[in-house]
CSV table of C-alpha atoms in Angstrom, one decimal:
chain,number,residue,atom,x,y,z
A,1,UNK,CA,0.0,-0.1,0.0
A,2,UNK,CA,2.9,2.4,0.8
A,3,UNK,CA,4.5,1.8,-2.5
A,4,UNK,CA,1.2,2.1,-4.4
A,5,UNK,CA,0.2,5.3,-2.7
A,6,UNK,CA,3.6,6.8,-3.3
A,7,UNK,CA,3.6,6.0,-7.0
A,8,UNK,CA,0.1,7.4,-7.3
A,9,UNK,CA,1.1,10.6,-5.5
A,10,UNK,CA,4.2,10.9,-7.7
A,11,UNK,CA,2.1,10.4,-10.9
A,12,UNK,CA,-0.2,13.2,-9.9
A,13,UNK,CA,2.7,15.7,-9.6
A,14,UNK,CA,4.4,14.5,-12.7
A,15,UNK,CA,1.1,14.9,-14.6
A,16,UNK,CA,0.8,18.4,-13.4
A,17,UNK,CA,4.4,19.3,-14.3
A,18,UNK,CA,4.4,17.6,-17.6
A,19,UNK,CA,1.5,19.9,-18.8
A,20,UNK,CA,3.4,22.7,-20.5
A,21,UNK,CA,1.9,26.2,-20.8
A,22,UNK,CA,-1.3,26.2,-22.8
A,23,UNK,CA,-0.2,29.1,-24.9
A,24,UNK,CA,3.1,30.3,-26.6
A,25,UNK,CA,5.8,32.7,-25.6
A,26,UNK,CA,5.3,36.0,-27.6
A,27,UNK,CA,8.0,38.2,-28.8
A,28,UNK,CA,6.6,41.6,-28.2
A,29,UNK,CA,8.1,43.3,-31.3
A,30,UNK,CA,6.0,46.4,-30.8
A,31,UNK,CA,7.9,47.3,-27.7
A,32,UNK,CA,10.5,49.9,-28.5
A,33,UNK,CA,10.8,52.1,-25.5
A,34,UNK,CA,14.4,51.0,-24.7
A,35,UNK,CA,16.7,52.6,-23.6
A,36,UNK,CA,18.8,49.5,-24.2
A,37,UNK,CA,18.1,46.9,-26.9
A,38,UNK,CA,16.8,44.3,-24.4
A,39,UNK,CA,13.9,42.3,-26.1
A,40,UNK,CA,10.5,41.8,-24.5
A,41,UNK,CA,8.9,38.5,-24.5
A,42,UNK,CA,5.6,37.9,-22.7
A,43,UNK,CA,3.2,35.2,-21.7
A,44,UNK,CA,-0.4,36.2,-21.3
A,45,UNK,CA,-2.8,33.3,-20.3
A,46,UNK,CA,-6.1,32.9,-22.0
A,47,UNK,CA,-7.9,33.3,-18.8
A,48,UNK,CA,-6.3,36.5,-17.4
A,49,UNK,CA,-7.2,38.2,-14.1
A,50,UNK,CA,-8.4,41.7,-14.3
A,51,UNK,CA,-6.2,43.5,-13.6
A,52,UNK,CA,-3.5,40.8,-13.8
A,53,UNK,CA,-0.5,40.7,-11.5
A,54,UNK,CA,2.9,40.7,-13.3
A,55,UNK,CA,5.9,38.5,-12.8
A,56,UNK,CA,9.2,39.6,-14.5
A,57,UNK,CA,11.3,36.4,-14.9
A,58,UNK,CA,14.9,37.1,-15.9
A,59,UNK,CA,17.4,34.5,-17.4
A,60,UNK,CA,20.9,33.8,-16.5
A,61,UNK,CA,24.1,34.5,-18.5
A,62,UNK,CA,24.1,32.6,-21.7
A,63,UNK,CA,20.4,32.2,-21.3
A,64,UNK,CA,17.4,33.5,-23.2
A,65,UNK,CA,13.7,34.4,-22.6
A,66,UNK,CA,12.8,31.1,-24.3
A,67,UNK,CA,15.1,29.1,-22.1
A,68,UNK,CA,13.6,30.6,-18.9
A,69,UNK,CA,10.1,30.2,-20.2
A,70,UNK,CA,10.6,26.4,-20.8
A,71,UNK,CA,12.9,25.9,-17.8
A,72,UNK,CA,10.6,27.2,-15.2
A,73,UNK,CA,6.9,26.7,-14.3
A,74,UNK,CA,5.7,30.3,-14.1
A,75,UNK,CA,3.8,30.2,-17.4
A,76,UNK,CA,2.1,26.9,-16.6
A,77,UNK,CA,1.0,28.3,-13.2
A,78,UNK,CA,-0.1,31.5,-14.9
A,79,UNK,CA,-2.7,29.4,-16.9
A,80,UNK,CA,-4.1,28.3,-13.5
A,81,UNK,CA,-4.0,31.7,-11.7
A,82,UNK,CA,-4.3,34.4,-14.4
A,83,UNK,CA,-1.1,36.4,-13.9
A,84,UNK,CA,1.1,37.8,-16.8
A,85,UNK,CA,4.8,36.7,-17.1
A,86,UNK,CA,7.3,39.1,-18.8
A,87,UNK,CA,10.5,37.3,-19.9
A,88,UNK,CA,13.1,40.0,-20.8
A,89,UNK,CA,16.1,38.9,-23.0
A,90,UNK,CA,19.5,40.6,-22.4
A,91,UNK,CA,20.9,42.3,-25.5
A,92,UNK,CA,24.6,41.7,-24.5
A,93,UNK,CA,26.8,39.3,-26.4
A,94,UNK,CA,27.0,36.8,-23.5
A,95,UNK,CA,23.4,37.4,-22.5
A,96,UNK,CA,24.4,38.8,-19.1
A,97,UNK,CA,22.4,41.6,-17.6
A,98,UNK,CA,24.0,44.9,-17.0
A,99,UNK,CA,24.2,45.3,-13.2
A,100,UNK,CA,27.6,47.0,-13.4
A,101,UNK,CA,26.9,50.5,-14.7
A,102,UNK,CA,25.8,53.5,-12.7
A,103,UNK,CA,23.1,54.0,-15.2
A,104,UNK,CA,21.4,50.6,-14.7
A,105,UNK,CA,21.9,50.8,-10.9
A,106,UNK,CA,20.2,54.1,-10.6
A,107,UNK,CA,16.6,55.0,-10.6
A,108,UNK,CA,15.7,56.5,-14.1
A,109,UNK,CA,19.4,56.4,-15.0
A,110,UNK,CA,18.8,54.2,-18.1
A,111,UNK,CA,20.4,50.8,-18.7
A,112,UNK,CA,18.8,47.4,-18.8
A,113,UNK,CA,17.0,48.1,-15.5
A,114,UNK,CA,15.1,51.0,-17.1
A,115,UNK,CA,14.2,49.0,-20.1
A,116,UNK,CA,12.7,46.2,-18.0
A,117,UNK,CA,10.7,48.8,-16.0
A,118,UNK,CA,9.4,50.1,-19.4
A,119,UNK,CA,8.3,46.6,-20.3
A,120,UNK,CA,6.3,46.5,-17.1
A,121,UNK,CA,4.6,49.8,-18.1
A,122,UNK,CA,3.9,48.3,-21.6
A,123,UNK,CA,2.3,45.2,-20.1
A,124,UNK,CA,0.0,47.4,-17.8
A,125,UNK,CA,-1.1,49.6,-20.8
A,126,UNK,CA,-1.3,46.9,-23.4
A,127,UNK,CA,-2.4,43.8,-21.5
A,128,UNK,CA,-4.3,45.0,-18.5
A,129,UNK,CA,-1.4,44.3,-16.0
A,130,UNK,CA,-1.8,45.4,-12.4
A,131,UNK,CA,0.8,48.1,-11.7
A,132,UNK,CA,0.3,47.6,-8.0
A,133,UNK,CA,1.2,43.8,-8.1
A,134,UNK,CA,4.6,43.5,-9.9
A,135,UNK,CA,7.1,40.9,-8.9
A,136,UNK,CA,10.7,40.3,-9.9
A,137,UNK,CA,12.6,37.0,-10.0
A,138,UNK,CA,15.6,35.6,-11.7
A,139,UNK,CA,18.6,33.2,-11.6
A,140,UNK,CA,22.3,34.1,-11.5
A,141,UNK,CA,22.6,37.2,-13.6
A,142,UNK,CA,18.8,37.4,-13.5
A,143,UNK,CA,19.0,37.3,-9.7
A,144,UNK,CA,21.5,40.1,-9.7
A,145,UNK,CA,19.0,42.2,-11.8
A,146,UNK,CA,16.3,41.2,-9.3
A,147,UNK,CA,18.2,42.9,-6.5
A,148,UNK,CA,19.0,45.9,-8.8
A,149,UNK,CA,15.4,46.4,-9.7
A,150,UNK,CA,14.4,46.2,-6.1
A,151,UNK,CA,16.8,48.8,-5.1
A,152,UNK,CA,16.4,51.3,-8.1
A,153,UNK,CA,12.6,50.9,-8.6
A,154,UNK,CA,11.0,50.1,-5.2
A,155,UNK,CA,8.1,52.1,-6.4
A,156,UNK,CA,7.5,49.5,-9.3
A,157,UNK,CA,8.3,46.1,-7.6
A,158,UNK,CA,6.5,44.9,-4.6
A,159,UNK,CA,8.6,41.7,-4.1
A,160,UNK,CA,11.5,39.8,-5.3
A,161,UNK,CA,13.1,36.4,-5.3
A,162,UNK,CA,16.7,36.1,-6.2
A,163,UNK,CA,18.3,32.7,-7.0
A,164,UNK,CA,22.1,32.7,-6.5
A,165,UNK,CA,22.8,36.4,-7.1
A,166,UNK,CA,24.8,39.1,-5.4
A,167,UNK,CA,23.8,42.2,-3.4
A,168,UNK,CA,22.5,45.2,-5.2
A,169,UNK,CA,25.5,47.3,-6.2
A,170,UNK,CA,28.0,44.6,-5.5
A,171,UNK,CA,28.9,44.2,-9.2
A,172,UNK,CA,29.4,47.9,-9.9
A,173,UNK,CA,32.4,48.5,-12.1
A,174,UNK,CA,33.9,51.9,-12.5
A,175,UNK,CA,33.8,53.0,-16.1
A,176,UNK,CA,31.1,50.6,-17.1
A,177,UNK,CA,28.4,52.1,-19.3
A,178,UNK,CA,24.9,51.1,-20.4
A,179,UNK,CA,24.7,49.2,-23.6
A,180,UNK,CA,28.2,47.7,-23.6
A,181,UNK,CA,28.4,44.6,-25.7
A,182,UNK,CA,29.8,42.8,-22.7
A,183,UNK,CA,28.7,44.2,-19.4
A,184,UNK,CA,31.2,45.0,-16.6
A,185,UNK,CA,32.3,42.1,-14.4
A,186,UNK,CA,33.5,42.3,-10.8
A,187,UNK,CA,35.7,39.4,-9.7
A,188,UNK,CA,35.9,40.7,-6.3
A,189,UNK,CA,32.1,40.5,-5.9
A,190,UNK,CA,31.7,37.2,-7.8
A,191,UNK,CA,34.4,35.6,-5.6
A,192,UNK,CA,32.6,36.7,-2.4
A,193,UNK,CA,35.4,39.0,-1.4
A,194,UNK,CA,33.4,42.3,-1.2
A,195,UNK,CA,32.0,42.7,2.3
A,196,UNK,CA,30.3,45.7,4.0
A,197,UNK,CA,28.4,46.4,7.1
A,198,UNK,CA,24.7,46.2,7.0
A,199,UNK,CA,24.5,49.9,7.2
A,200,UNK,CA,27.0,50.4,4.4
A,201,UNK,CA,25.0,48.1,2.1
A,202,UNK,CA,21.8,49.8,3.1
A,203,UNK,CA,23.2,53.2,2.4
A,204,UNK,CA,24.4,52.0,-1.1
A,205,UNK,CA,20.9,50.8,-2.0
A,206,UNK,CA,19.3,54.1,-0.8
A,207,UNK,CA,21.8,56.1,-2.9
A,208,UNK,CA,20.4,54.5,-6.0
A,209,UNK,CA,17.1,56.4,-5.6
A,210,UNK,CA,17.9,59.7,-3.8
A,211,UNK,CA,14.9,61.2,-1.9
A,212,UNK,CA,12.9,58.1,-2.0
A,213,UNK,CA,10.9,57.6,1.3
A,214,UNK,CA,8.5,54.8,0.3
A,215,UNK,CA,8.6,51.1,1.1
A,216,UNK,CA,11.0,48.7,-0.4
A,217,UNK,CA,10.1,45.3,-1.8
A,218,UNK,CA,10.0,42.2,0.4
A,219,UNK,CA,12.7,39.8,-0.6
A,220,UNK,CA,13.6,36.0,-0.8
A,221,UNK,CA,17.3,35.4,-1.1
A,222,UNK,CA,18.4,31.9,-2.2
A,223,UNK,CA,21.9,30.5,-2.3
A,224,UNK,CA,23.8,27.2,-2.4
A,225,UNK,CA,26.8,26.5,-0.2
A,226,UNK,CA,28.6,24.8,-3.0
A,227,UNK,CA,28.3,27.8,-5.5
A,228,UNK,CA,31.6,28.2,-7.3
A,229,UNK,CA,30.4,30.9,-9.7
A,230,UNK,CA,28.9,33.5,-7.5
A,231,UNK,CA,30.4,32.5,-4.1
A,232,UNK,CA,28.3,31.7,-1.1
A,233,UNK,CA,29.4,34.7,1.1
A,234,UNK,CA,27.2,36.9,-1.3
A,235,UNK,CA,24.2,35.2,0.5
A,236,UNK,CA,25.1,36.7,3.9
A,237,UNK,CA,26.0,40.0,2.3
A,238,UNK,CA,22.6,40.2,0.5
A,239,UNK,CA,20.8,39.4,3.7
A,240,UNK,CA,22.8,42.1,5.6
A,241,UNK,CA,21.8,44.5,2.8
A,242,UNK,CA,18.1,43.9,2.8
A,243,UNK,CA,17.7,43.6,6.5
A,244,UNK,CA,19.1,47.1,6.8
A,245,UNK,CA,17.0,48.5,3.9
A,246,UNK,CA,13.8,46.9,5.4
A,247,UNK,CA,14.8,47.7,9.0
A,248,UNK,CA,14.4,44.2,10.5
A,249,UNK,CA,16.8,41.9,12.4
A,250,UNK,CA,17.4,38.2,12.1
A,251,UNK,CA,15.0,36.1,14.2
A,252,UNK,CA,15.7,32.4,13.7
A,253,UNK,CA,16.8,29.5,11.6
A,254,UNK,CA,14.3,26.8,10.5
A,255,UNK,CA,16.1,23.6,9.4
A,256,UNK,CA,14.6,21.4,6.6
A,257,UNK,CA,12.6,24.1,5.1
A,258,UNK,CA,11.5,23.9,2.3
A,259,UNK,CA,13.3,20.4,2.1
A,260,UNK,CA,16.0,18.6,4.0
A,261,UNK,CA,18.9,20.3,2.2
A,262,UNK,CA,17.8,23.8,3.1
A,263,UNK,CA,17.8,26.1,6.0
A,264,UNK,CA,15.3,29.0,6.2
A,265,UNK,CA,16.6,32.1,7.7
A,266,UNK,CA,13.8,34.3,9.0
A,267,UNK,CA,14.1,38.0,9.6
A,268,UNK,CA,11.5,39.9,11.7
A,269,UNK,CA,8.1,38.1,11.5
A,270,UNK,CA,9.0,36.5,8.2
A,271,UNK,CA,6.9,38.7,6.0
A,272,UNK,CA,9.5,40.9,4.6
A,273,UNK,CA,12.8,39.0,4.3
A,274,UNK,CA,13.7,35.3,4.2
A,275,UNK,CA,16.8,33.6,3.2
A,276,UNK,CA,17.1,30.0,1.9
A,277,UNK,CA,20.6,28.4,2.2
A,278,UNK,CA,21.0,25.1,0.3
A,279,UNK,CA,23.6,22.8,1.8
A,280,UNK,CA,25.7,21.3,-1.0
A,281,UNK,CA,23.7,23.0,-3.7
A,282,UNK,CA,25.8,24.6,-6.5
A,283,UNK,CA,25.1,27.3,-9.1
A,284,UNK,CA,22.3,27.8,-9.4
A,285,UNK,CA,19.6,27.0,-6.7
A,286,UNK,CA,16.6,25.4,-8.5
A,287,UNK,CA,13.6,27.6,-8.9
A,288,UNK,CA,10.9,27.1,-6.3
A,289,UNK,CA,7.9,28.5,-8.1
A,290,UNK,CA,5.2,27.7,-5.5
A,291,UNK,CA,7.2,29.5,-2.7
A,292,UNK,CA,7.7,32.5,-5.0
A,293,UNK,CA,4.0,32.7,-5.8
A,294,UNK,CA,3.0,32.3,-2.2
A,295,UNK,CA,5.4,35.0,-1.3
A,296,UNK,CA,3.6,37.3,-3.7
A,297,UNK,CA,0.2,36.0,-2.4
A,298,UNK,CA,-0.8,34.8,-5.8
A,299,UNK,CA,-2.1,31.6,-4.2
A,300,UNK,CA,-1.8,29.5,-1.0
A,301,UNK,CA,-0.9,25.9,-0.7
A,302,UNK,CA,-0.6,23.6,2.2
A,303,UNK,CA,3.0,23.0,3.3
A,304,UNK,CA,3.2,19.4,2.1
A,305,UNK,CA,1.8,20.2,-1.3
A,306,UNK,CA,4.2,23.1,-1.6
A,307,UNK,CA,7.1,20.8,-0.7
A,308,UNK,CA,6.0,18.3,-3.2
A,309,UNK,CA,5.7,20.7,-6.1
A,310,UNK,CA,9.1,22.2,-5.4
A,311,UNK,CA,10.8,18.8,-5.1
A,312,UNK,CA,9.3,17.5,-8.4
A,313,UNK,CA,10.0,20.8,-10.1
A,314,UNK,CA,13.7,20.4,-9.2
A,315,UNK,CA,13.7,16.7,-10.3
A,316,UNK,CA,11.8,17.4,-13.5
A,317,UNK,CA,13.4,20.6,-14.8
A,318,UNK,CA,17.0,20.5,-13.4
A,319,UNK,CA,18.4,18.5,-16.2
A,320,UNK,CA,16.9,20.6,-19.0
A,321,UNK,CA,17.6,23.9,-17.2
A,322,UNK,CA,20.9,25.7,-17.7
A,323,UNK,CA,23.8,23.5,-18.8
A,324,UNK,CA,26.1,26.6,-18.7
A,325,UNK,CA,25.8,29.5,-16.5
A,326,UNK,CA,28.1,32.5,-16.5
A,327,UNK,CA,30.5,30.5,-18.6
A,328,UNK,CA,30.7,27.5,-16.2
A,329,UNK,CA,29.1,24.1,-16.5
A,330,UNK,CA,26.2,23.8,-14.1
A,331,UNK,CA,26.4,20.8,-11.7
A,332,UNK,CA,23.0,19.3,-11.5
A,333,UNK,CA,22.4,18.0,-7.9
A,334,UNK,CA,19.1,16.1,-7.9
A,335,UNK,CA,17.9,15.4,-4.3
A,336,UNK,CA,14.4,13.9,-5.1
A,337,UNK,CA,13.7,10.2,-4.6
A,338,UNK,CA,10.3,8.5,-4.9
A,339,UNK,CA,10.3,7.9,-1.2
A,340,UNK,CA,10.4,11.6,-0.4
A,341,UNK,CA,7.1,12.2,-2.3
A,342,UNK,CA,4.7,10.1,-0.2
A,343,UNK,CA,2.3,12.8,0.7
A,344,UNK,CA,-1.3,13.8,0.0
A,345,UNK,CA,-2.3,14.7,-3.6
A,346,UNK,CA,-1.2,18.1,-4.9
A,347,UNK,CA,-3.8,20.7,-4.2
A,348,UNK,CA,-4.1,24.5,-4.9
A,349,UNK,CA,-6.2,26.9,-3.1
A,350,UNK,CA,-6.7,29.9,-5.3
A,351,UNK,CA,-6.7,33.4,-3.7
A,352,UNK,CA,-8.4,36.4,-5.2
A,353,UNK,CA,-6.0,38.1,-7.5
A,354,UNK,CA,-7.6,41.4,-6.6
A,355,UNK,CA,-6.1,41.5,-3.0
């Protein structure tokens, strides 16, 4: 009975994940706002909420909008929940995002960050997106841009989830300019050698939007201890940065959340800043879509179902996700076994998207 129930539960989850998005990724060729040549791709589900929350999902170096569309489950979940997904595509030769120039780091300074914000504006105007419910997420270089957008455009983004990135401003390179064929690269930051006090990090973020007195996005920060591309010390630095910006202190560690390899680091009451440290996890941490969506309050799931979706997402998509990230071969580290999936059937409990 144990084996049968386990296999049945597993088949339910595999069936869910095997169902690709019902529609196609669209290259939004009418978008021309710039200021850089980043391309806009978008997924709009046939049953869209009105107005529809917007997720901006950003690829890694060497990646593409199409790769992040097929390698994550955001579009499939958009079919169920009615939100819009924007998949920007970097204009650089190596497909890395510009997180090194002062232009891209600064509010209304230009660069790729401003181009992405203009994509959000386009989606609001053209597709009925909800300007009050905009969320940023990405892996590696896309995670770096997630932090940059949260720091430079806190008036646009309400939450972020950064997978294996670096603190906002960490990758700044003197002399780097917006639109460079190859964006600036900081070895000091990538190697985890750039450290600051929480106050210094916070001051840096605030300097990118002088005079701003509003709220900053709530943040999820993910990192693996075995990351040899963007070293693990960047995890602690990013948490120091956002804890200062959000004016909250570390509260507690929760072992085994969302799964056995992870430790959840809770700040304050856990509603504004959470870190997830993956023991033995390399570059990059697999995307945990269900946790991202719950963080954005797009839907609620019970804890076991959330765990199962994330575990199966890791198992199902790791192999076809990035083979090369930031010029290094990604080391896939599957953790899922059939035995770990013996749990109640996957269930979703939809929340109103008009919250």
